């Protein structure tokens, strides 16, 4: 449970989970994927509480793949909470959804989403998309190595920059 | 025969008597006439009365003879007797009176005796006259000597008095002459100035010293000198004192400074010893003439003004007539009253609207008389509220009024506007109110209001229903978008996984079927996406702005580059206007139409695609034309239907939603879209953007800046 998680997949539909994992596996990205089934669980995981209280903010996932339509708390709510908290703000969040509603897009970008992807119907395309995503966020993109110092900078900035 | 016996039965005897008596009668009647005539003519005759007596008695005798004839046929002997008795009395009286007269008549002197006496008297008279004459002449001589004596004495005294008076008079005359207002100049026969008074000096600008002894001519304009000299000579010769020579203005004087001026002159002559002197009295009438001229001008001006007044009066009369006919013909009621509330105007329309004419009723009773009520239809208008009375008090106002009286079948609603009648001094001298019957209009308004309310209620109802429908549609789209696509992805995904991971254990036919399943799912995914697209276009609100269609076409061509690449295409792209439209949606129109043109011209080489504009009914029409496979016009009505296709999917891929989206966008702009085509000869799609007017200035600017890109 305390192991390093590269990708957090928040998705309620088992079929979608299977297909996503299949694609990620094929791209050799499935080893460090953790799946949560609704928004509440996703927030518990990210904010290290409830069932995930042993987790530490020092090891956040490198990427969150977020479905919008989920039970209890929907994807946009999860996004907003993640992006409004300094401890989780730097975690890249990519929305992957079936719909391509303009208002969802607008709301997502307003809340600070890093990317917005519509899941293609065609599996080939889906696989290509997943591959691109994984390559980009886990390999190409650079993130601060030490998450603790990241948080320190965040709070320091907030407190008037007393910590360097 | 009468009195036959007396006349011996002899008619001769009878007629002898009758005729003789007749002659006697005539004679006896003539004699007194002669006597009376004599007595009247010679009243100096002595004993005149005896002639009257003779006359009377002879008339009596004549009458007795007349009665002799009468009694032959008429035996009136009594009358005859009475007449005879009167005659007898007269005869006797005459005879008696004659007797004492005889001696007197004898004593009357004869003519010779009278002549002698006369001569004697003449002699005496002559002697007497001679003596009287002698006496008279002596007396006259004495008186004459006495008178001459006193006359001489008087003359002596007079002479002394006259001398004194003469001196005084001369001084007076000189003073008068010098102080006279008129110029007085006396000249001698040679026209040399003798007297020249102060007024003359002032008039001619020449001192008496300078003037005296000089010729009068120097005071007369050159052109008039000849005539004037002649005039003076004639006057001197004839001696006629001709005063006021000529009419005013006929005479002109000459001042020493050369100025001519009009004169009024009178001239008189007097002889002083052997000399003849002429005196002229002159008056400068420059001022009079000026005044006369001014008066004439004033008179002319007055007559002009009076003519003008006449004209304006005529104008006013015709204007009054015109106004009267206007008042009679207008449909608005017009009522005016003076400051006491007496009506001075009440036009026919007013009578028609109110039902009553002008009545001699005091203002506080108007409300009762005419039945005027406030808009609540029951409270009578008080004098404070009555618009006409308010106007009379100097207040302009409007009011709505309800009128109900016996003359009106139904009550009438009136809209009144009142104003004070102001005199030239700006003070109100009454008021005027104009009003119209708005009964019908009120009814109409009420009806309209009712209809409006109903309509509004219906609109609210419909809007609510529409909103519900919209929400449902939105929810539906969202769930289609999200929930319907998911299973398709799963079908596609798992069939792909089967094909890849279990290919070895699957017969070739099974692999083929799995492929068909994946393709079907993919196609359905596309259809769902297109449908959602169409629904989105329907729901989306227009964001109208000035849009350069040229740049939109360029964007679309860039977007379609993958399809253009490697094809032999001849583009003919004209300059397009700037239009007011939603750029995002219009971009989709161009994208779909150009995409279609590319798709259906795929068999052609070169493919010719033309994008241009034309005009229809003054509106710009945009078109996209290709030389592709076209279609038969008998299917044209199916073109824009959803999922309607005129080609097989094997020949030309597509969902049949693209043109439906184009039509929806064009209709949203209030425009029209249509196509012209022929099988195998290409197709042209036209569209307008309807009421969204293109902006001319921008279109010209755009046309000028963009070159031809054909």
mmCIF file of N, CA and C in Angstrom, chain B residues 457-539:
data_model
loop_
_atom_site.group_PDB
_atom_site.id
_atom_site.type_symbol
_atom_site.label_atom_id
_atom_site.label_comp_id
_atom_site.label_asym_id
_atom_site.label_seq_id
_atom_site.Cartn_x
_atom_site.Cartn_y
_atom_site.Cartn_z
ATOM 1 N N UNK B 457 -49.463 34.671 -20.857
ATOM 2 C CA UNK B 457 -49.630 33.472 -20.048
ATOM 3 C C UNK B 457 -49.235 32.238 -20.857
ATOM 4 N N UNK B 458 -49.673 32.278 -22.146
ATOM 5 C CA UNK B 458 -49.374 31.133 -22.994
ATOM 6 C C UNK B 458 -47.856 31.028 -23.221
ATOM 7 N N UNK B 459 -47.248 32.209 -23.423
ATOM 8 C CA UNK B 459 -45.802 32.209 -23.661
ATOM 9 C C UNK B 459 -45.077 31.642 -22.449
ATOM 10 N N UNK B 460 -45.521 32.086 -21.252
ATOM 11 C CA UNK B 460 -44.886 31.598 -20.023
ATOM 12 C C UNK B 460 -45.015 30.080 -19.945
ATOM 13 N N UNK B 461 -46.230 29.656 -20.268
ATOM 14 C CA UNK B 461 -46.526 28.218 -20.230
ATOM 15 C C UNK B 461 -45.597 27.466 -21.192
ATOM 16 N N UNK B 462 -45.576 27.987 -22.436
ATOM 17 C CA UNK B 462 -44.767 27.354 -23.475
ATOM 18 C C UNK B 462 -43.291 27.374 -23.119
ATOM 19 N N UNK B 463 -42.873 28.552 -22.602
ATOM 20 C CA UNK B 463 -41.459 28.678 -22.258
ATOM 21 C C UNK B 463 -41.088 27.639 -21.211
ATOM 22 N N UNK B 464 -41.968 27.505 -20.241
ATOM 23 C CA UNK B 464 -41.704 26.527 -19.189
ATOM 24 C C UNK B 464 -41.594 25.134 -19.790
ATOM 25 N N UNK B 465 -42.561 24.830 -20.687
ATOM 26 C CA UNK B 465 -42.558 23.514 -21.331
ATOM 27 C C UNK B 465 -41.270 23.332 -22.129
ATOM 28 N N UNK B 466 -40.907 24.412 -22.828
ATOM 29 C CA UNK B 466 -39.722 24.364 -23.663
ATOM 30 C C UNK B 466 -38.472 24.144 -22.815
ATOM 31 N N UNK B 467 -38.463 24.852 -21.669
ATOM 32 C CA UNK B 467 -37.300 24.716 -20.796
ATOM 33 C C UNK B 467 -37.173 23.283 -20.293
ATOM 34 N N UNK B 468 -38.338 22.735 -19.958
ATOM 35 C CA UNK B 468 -38.320 21.342 -19.496
ATOM 36 C C UNK B 468 -37.784 20.445 -20.606
ATOM 37 N N UNK B 469 -38.314 20.680 -21.836
ATOM 38 C CA UNK B 469 -37.889 19.870 -22.974
ATOM 39 C C UNK B 469 -36.391 20.032 -23.207
ATOM 40 N N UNK B 470 -35.928 21.275 -23.076
ATOM 41 C CA UNK B 470 -34.512 21.554 -23.278
ATOM 42 C C UNK B 470 -33.639 20.812 -22.272
ATOM 43 N N UNK B 471 -34.109 20.870 -21.017
ATOM 44 C CA UNK B 471 -33.363 20.183 -19.972
ATOM 45 C C UNK B 471 -33.309 18.696 -20.251
ATOM 46 N N UNK B 472 -34.452 18.177 -20.672
ATOM 47 C CA UNK B 472 -34.514 16.736 -20.965
ATOM 48 C C UNK B 472 -33.552 16.398 -22.095
ATOM 49 N N UNK B 473 -33.599 17.276 -23.130
ATOM 50 C CA UNK B 473 -32.745 17.046 -24.278
ATOM 51 C C UNK B 473 -31.272 17.069 -23.867
ATOM 52 N N UNK B 474 -30.958 18.028 -22.990
ATOM 53 C CA UNK B 474 -29.574 18.164 -22.551
ATOM 54 C C UNK B 474 -29.134 16.910 -21.787
ATOM 55 N N UNK B 475 -30.033 16.495 -20.884
ATOM 56 C CA UNK B 475 -29.741 15.302 -20.106
ATOM 57 C C UNK B 475 -29.582 14.097 -21.026
ATOM 58 N N UNK B 476 -30.447 14.050 -22.035
ATOM 59 C CA UNK B 476 -30.422 12.935 -22.984
ATOM 60 C C UNK B 476 -29.092 12.924 -23.739
ATOM 61 N N UNK B 477 -28.717 14.119 -24.259
ATOM 62 C CA UNK B 477 -27.478 14.208 -25.000
ATOM 63 C C UNK B 477 -26.294 13.789 -24.132
ATOM 64 N N UNK B 478 -26.355 14.261 -22.900
ATOM 65 C CA UNK B 478 -25.238 13.967 -22.007
ATOM 66 C C UNK B 478 -25.120 12.470 -21.772
ATOM 67 N N UNK B 479 -26.267 11.874 -21.550
ATOM 68 C CA UNK B 479 -26.215 10.436 -21.264
ATOM 69 C C UNK B 479 -25.866 9.649 -22.516
ATOM 70 N N UNK B 480 -26.368 10.122 -23.700
ATOM 71 C CA UNK B 480 -26.000 9.457 -24.946
ATOM 72 C C UNK B 480 -24.491 9.536 -25.107
ATOM 73 N N UNK B 481 -24.045 10.777 -24.899
ATOM 74 C CA UNK B 481 -22.624 11.039 -25.074
ATOM 75 C C UNK B 481 -21.776 10.140 -24.177
ATOM 76 N N UNK B 482 -22.217 10.072 -22.929
ATOM 77 C CA UNK B 482 -21.395 9.348 -21.952
ATOM 78 C C UNK B 482 -21.709 7.868 -21.883
ATOM 79 N N UNK B 483 -22.998 7.567 -21.735
ATOM 80 C CA UNK B 483 -23.381 6.190 -21.439
ATOM 81 C C UNK B 483 -23.439 5.325 -22.678
ATOM 82 N N UNK B 484 -23.818 5.938 -23.827
ATOM 83 C CA UNK B 484 -23.974 5.126 -25.026
ATOM 84 C C UNK B 484 -22.617 4.815 -25.665
ATOM 85 N N UNK B 485 -21.692 5.780 -25.525
ATOM 86 C CA UNK B 485 -20.392 5.565 -26.147
ATOM 87 C C UNK B 485 -19.590 4.509 -25.380
ATOM 88 N N UNK B 486 -19.783 4.466 -24.067
ATOM 89 C CA UNK B 486 -18.997 3.538 -23.256
ATOM 90 C C UNK B 486 -19.120 2.078 -23.713
ATOM 91 N N UNK B 487 -20.375 1.558 -23.851
ATOM 92 C CA UNK B 487 -20.482 0.154 -24.306
ATOM 93 C C UNK B 487 -19.850 -0.056 -25.678
ATOM 94 N N UNK B 488 -19.943 0.968 -26.557
ATOM 95 C CA UNK B 488 -19.346 0.827 -27.883
ATOM 96 C C UNK B 488 -17.835 0.648 -27.763
ATOM 97 N N UNK B 489 -17.301 1.466 -26.834
ATOM 98 C CA UNK B 489 -15.853 1.331 -26.618
ATOM 99 C C UNK B 489 -15.498 -0.057 -26.114
ATOM 100 N N UNK B 490 -16.364 -0.547 -25.237
ATOM 101 C CA UNK B 490 -16.092 -1.874 -24.674
ATOM 102 C C UNK B 490 -16.157 -2.934 -25.749
ATOM 103 N N UNK B 491 -17.215 -2.852 -26.628
ATOM 104 C CA UNK B 491 -17.345 -3.836 -27.719
ATOM 105 C C UNK B 491 -16.089 -3.795 -28.587
ATOM 106 N N UNK B 492 -15.756 -2.538 -28.953
ATOM 107 C CA UNK B 492 -14.602 -2.362 -29.825
ATOM 108 C C UNK B 492 -13.328 -2.888 -29.139
ATOM 109 N N UNK B 493 -13.173 -2.492 -27.859
ATOM 110 C CA UNK B 493 -11.962 -2.845 -27.126
ATOM 111 C C UNK B 493 -11.791 -4.346 -26.960
ATOM 112 N N UNK B 494 -12.846 -4.982 -26.465
ATOM 113 C CA UNK B 494 -12.696 -6.416 -26.158
ATOM 114 C C UNK B 494 -12.578 -7.250 -27.417
ATOM 115 N N UNK B 495 -13.297 -6.822 -28.524
ATOM 116 C CA UNK B 495 -13.142 -7.613 -29.751
ATOM 117 C C UNK B 495 -11.711 -7.489 -30.266
ATOM 118 N N UNK B 496 -11.151 -6.264 -30.101
ATOM 119 C CA UNK B 496 -9.753 -6.066 -30.514
ATOM 120 C C UNK B 496 -8.817 -6.948 -29.690
ATOM 121 N N UNK B 497 -9.070 -7.012 -28.357
ATOM 122 C CA UNK B 497 -8.219 -7.812 -27.451
ATOM 123 C C UNK B 497 -8.298 -9.279 -27.842
ATOM 124 N N UNK B 498 -9.542 -9.724 -28.139
ATOM 125 C CA UNK B 498 -9.735 -11.113 -28.572
ATOM 126 C C UNK B 498 -8.877 -11.393 -29.790
ATOM 127 N N UNK B 499 -8.987 -10.450 -30.769
ATOM 128 C CA UNK B 499 -8.255 -10.640 -32.023
ATOM 129 C C UNK B 499 -6.750 -10.696 -31.801
ATOM 130 N N UNK B 500 -6.298 -9.857 -30.886
ATOM 131 C CA UNK B 500 -4.851 -9.781 -30.702
ATOM 132 C C UNK B 500 -4.323 -10.896 -29.811
ATOM 133 N N UNK B 501 -4.995 -11.074 -28.685
ATOM 134 C CA UNK B 501 -4.435 -12.000 -27.696
ATOM 135 C C UNK B 501 -4.782 -13.463 -27.981
ATOM 136 N N UNK B 502 -5.928 -13.674 -28.705
ATOM 137 C CA UNK B 502 -6.339 -15.072 -28.908
ATOM 138 C C UNK B 502 -6.404 -15.438 -30.380
ATOM 139 N N UNK B 503 -5.693 -14.751 -31.203
ATOM 140 C CA UNK B 503 -5.715 -14.994 -32.648
ATOM 141 C C UNK B 503 -5.333 -16.425 -32.975
ATOM 142 N N UNK B 504 -4.400 -16.960 -32.236
ATOM 143 C CA UNK B 504 -3.897 -18.296 -32.526
ATOM 144 C C UNK B 504 -4.974 -19.353 -32.358
ATOM 145 N N UNK B 505 -5.827 -19.211 -31.370
ATOM 146 C CA UNK B 505 -6.841 -20.234 -31.100
ATOM 147 C C UNK B 505 -8.164 -19.945 -31.819
ATOM 148 N N UNK B 506 -8.212 -18.891 -32.630
ATOM 149 C CA UNK B 506 -9.478 -18.550 -33.325
ATOM 150 C C UNK B 506 -9.372 -18.856 -34.806
ATOM 151 N N UNK B 507 -10.445 -19.521 -35.377
ATOM 152 C CA UNK B 507 -10.409 -19.770 -36.825
ATOM 153 C C UNK B 507 -10.466 -18.426 -37.572
ATOM 154 N N UNK B 508 -10.072 -18.433 -38.781
ATOM 155 C CA UNK B 508 -9.960 -17.192 -39.548
ATOM 156 C C UNK B 508 -11.310 -16.475 -39.703
ATOM 157 N N UNK B 509 -12.368 -17.351 -39.881
ATOM 158 C CA UNK B 509 -13.705 -16.770 -40.048
ATOM 159 C C UNK B 509 -14.144 -16.016 -38.796
ATOM 160 N N UNK B 510 -13.828 -16.644 -37.604
ATOM 161 C CA UNK B 510 -14.171 -15.992 -36.337
ATOM 162 C C UNK B 510 -13.448 -14.672 -36.216
ATOM 163 N N UNK B 511 -12.171 -14.656 -36.629
ATOM 164 C CA UNK B 511 -11.405 -13.401 -36.576
ATOM 165 C C UNK B 511 -12.046 -12.324 -37.452
ATOM 166 N N UNK B 512 -12.536 -12.799 -38.647
ATOM 167 C CA UNK B 512 -13.189 -11.852 -39.561
ATOM 168 C C UNK B 512 -14.450 -11.250 -38.950
ATOM 169 N N UNK B 513 -15.259 -12.154 -38.301
ATOM 170 C CA UNK B 513 -16.498 -11.656 -37.662
ATOM 171 C C UNK B 513 -16.184 -10.657 -36.569
ATOM 172 N N UNK B 514 -15.114 -11.007 -35.763
ATOM 173 C CA UNK B 514 -14.736 -10.086 -34.693
ATOM 174 C C UNK B 514 -14.370 -8.711 -35.265
ATOM 175 N N UNK B 515 -13.700 -8.725 -36.410
ATOM 176 C CA UNK B 515 -13.315 -7.476 -37.074
ATOM 177 C C UNK B 515 -14.560 -6.655 -37.444
ATOM 178 N N UNK B 516 -15.593 -7.445 -37.987
ATOM 179 C CA UNK B 516 -16.846 -6.768 -38.373
ATOM 180 C C UNK B 516 -17.519 -6.135 -37.153
ATOM 181 N N UNK B 517 -17.442 -6.877 -35.987
ATOM 182 C CA UNK B 517 -18.037 -6.330 -34.758
ATOM 183 C C UNK B 517 -17.350 -5.018 -34.385
ATOM 184 N N UNK B 518 -16.005 -5.017 -34.437
ATOM 185 C CA UNK B 518 -15.240 -3.823 -34.080
ATOM 186 C C UNK B 518 -15.577 -2.662 -35.008
ATOM 187 N N UNK B 519 -15.678 -2.983 -36.326
ATOM 188 C CA UNK B 519 -16.006 -1.926 -37.304
ATOM 189 C C UNK B 519 -17.389 -1.324 -37.042
ATOM 190 N N UNK B 520 -18.354 -2.260 -36.765
ATOM 191 C CA UNK B 520 -19.716 -1.795 -36.495
ATOM 192 C C UNK B 520 -19.750 -0.865 -35.301
ATOM 193 N N UNK B 521 -19.021 -1.263 -34.243
ATOM 194 C CA UNK B 521 -18.992 -0.433 -33.033
ATOM 195 C C UNK B 521 -18.377 0.916 -33.345
ATOM 196 N N UNK B 522 -17.300 0.911 -34.128
ATOM 197 C CA UNK B 522 -16.633 2.175 -34.470
ATOM 198 C C UNK B 522 -17.569 3.084 -35.249
ATOM 199 N N UNK B 523 -18.260 2.457 -36.213
ATOM 200 C CA UNK B 523 -19.175 3.257 -37.040
ATOM 201 C C UNK B 523 -20.286 3.857 -36.188
ATOM 202 N N UNK B 524 -20.802 3.019 -35.253
ATOM 203 C CA UNK B 524 -21.863 3.534 -34.396
ATOM 204 C C UNK B 524 -21.335 4.681 -33.539
ATOM 205 N N UNK B 525 -20.086 4.560 -33.116
ATOM 206 C CA UNK B 525 -19.471 5.648 -32.342
ATOM 207 C C UNK B 525 -19.451 6.950 -33.135
ATOM 208 N N UNK B 526 -19.095 6.837 -34.429
ATOM 209 C CA UNK B 526 -19.074 8.028 -35.281
ATOM 210 C C UNK B 526 -20.466 8.633 -35.399
ATOM 211 N N UNK B 527 -21.454 7.733 -35.634
ATOM 212 C CA UNK B 527 -22.839 8.212 -35.765
ATOM 213 C C UNK B 527 -23.296 8.956 -34.512
ATOM 214 N N UNK B 528 -22.982 8.346 -33.365
ATOM 215 C CA UNK B 528 -23.371 8.989 -32.110
ATOM 216 C C UNK B 528 -22.701 10.365 -31.992
ATOM 217 N N UNK B 529 -21.418 10.421 -32.336
ATOM 218 C CA UNK B 529 -20.697 11.688 -32.266
ATOM 219 C C UNK B 529 -21.340 12.746 -33.166
ATOM 220 N N UNK B 530 -21.698 12.325 -34.382
ATOM 221 C CA UNK B 530 -22.310 13.255 -35.336
ATOM 222 C C UNK B 530 -23.657 13.742 -34.832
ATOM 223 N N UNK B 531 -24.420 12.773 -34.317
ATOM 224 C CA UNK B 531 -25.736 13.143 -33.777
ATOM 225 C C UNK B 531 -25.596 14.156 -32.654
ATOM 226 N N UNK B 532 -24.629 13.908 -31.791
ATOM 227 C CA UNK B 532 -24.392 14.839 -30.684
ATOM 228 C C UNK B 532 -23.998 16.204 -31.224
ATOM 229 N N UNK B 533 -23.206 16.179 -32.274
ATOM 230 C CA UNK B 533 -22.794 17.413 -32.929
ATOM 231 C C UNK B 533 -24.014 18.207 -33.406
ATOM 232 N N UNK B 534 -24.925 17.483 -34.082
ATOM 233 C CA UNK B 534 -26.142 18.115 -34.598
ATOM 234 C C UNK B 534 -26.964 18.697 -33.452
ATOM 235 N N UNK B 535 -27.104 17.933 -32.391
ATOM 236 C CA UNK B 535 -27.882 18.399 -31.236
ATOM 237 C C UNK B 535 -27.224 19.620 -30.630
ATOM 238 N N UNK B 536 -25.889 19.597 -30.586
ATOM 239 C CA UNK B 536 -25.159 20.715 -29.991
ATOM 240 C C UNK B 536 -25.397 22.007 -30.804
ATOM 241 N N UNK B 537 -25.367 21.869 -32.138
ATOM 242 C CA UNK B 537 -25.615 23.027 -33.018
ATOM 243 C C UNK B 537 -27.000 23.606 -32.739
ATOM 244 N N UNK B 538 -27.960 22.714 -32.564
ATOM 245 C CA UNK B 538 -29.321 23.153 -32.298
ATOM 246 C C UNK B 538 -29.421 23.929 -31.002
ATOM 247 N N UNK B 539 -28.673 23.483 -29.987
ATOM 248 C CA UNK B 539 -28.800 24.115 -28.673
ATOM 249 C C UNK B 539 -27.965 25.381 -28.533
#
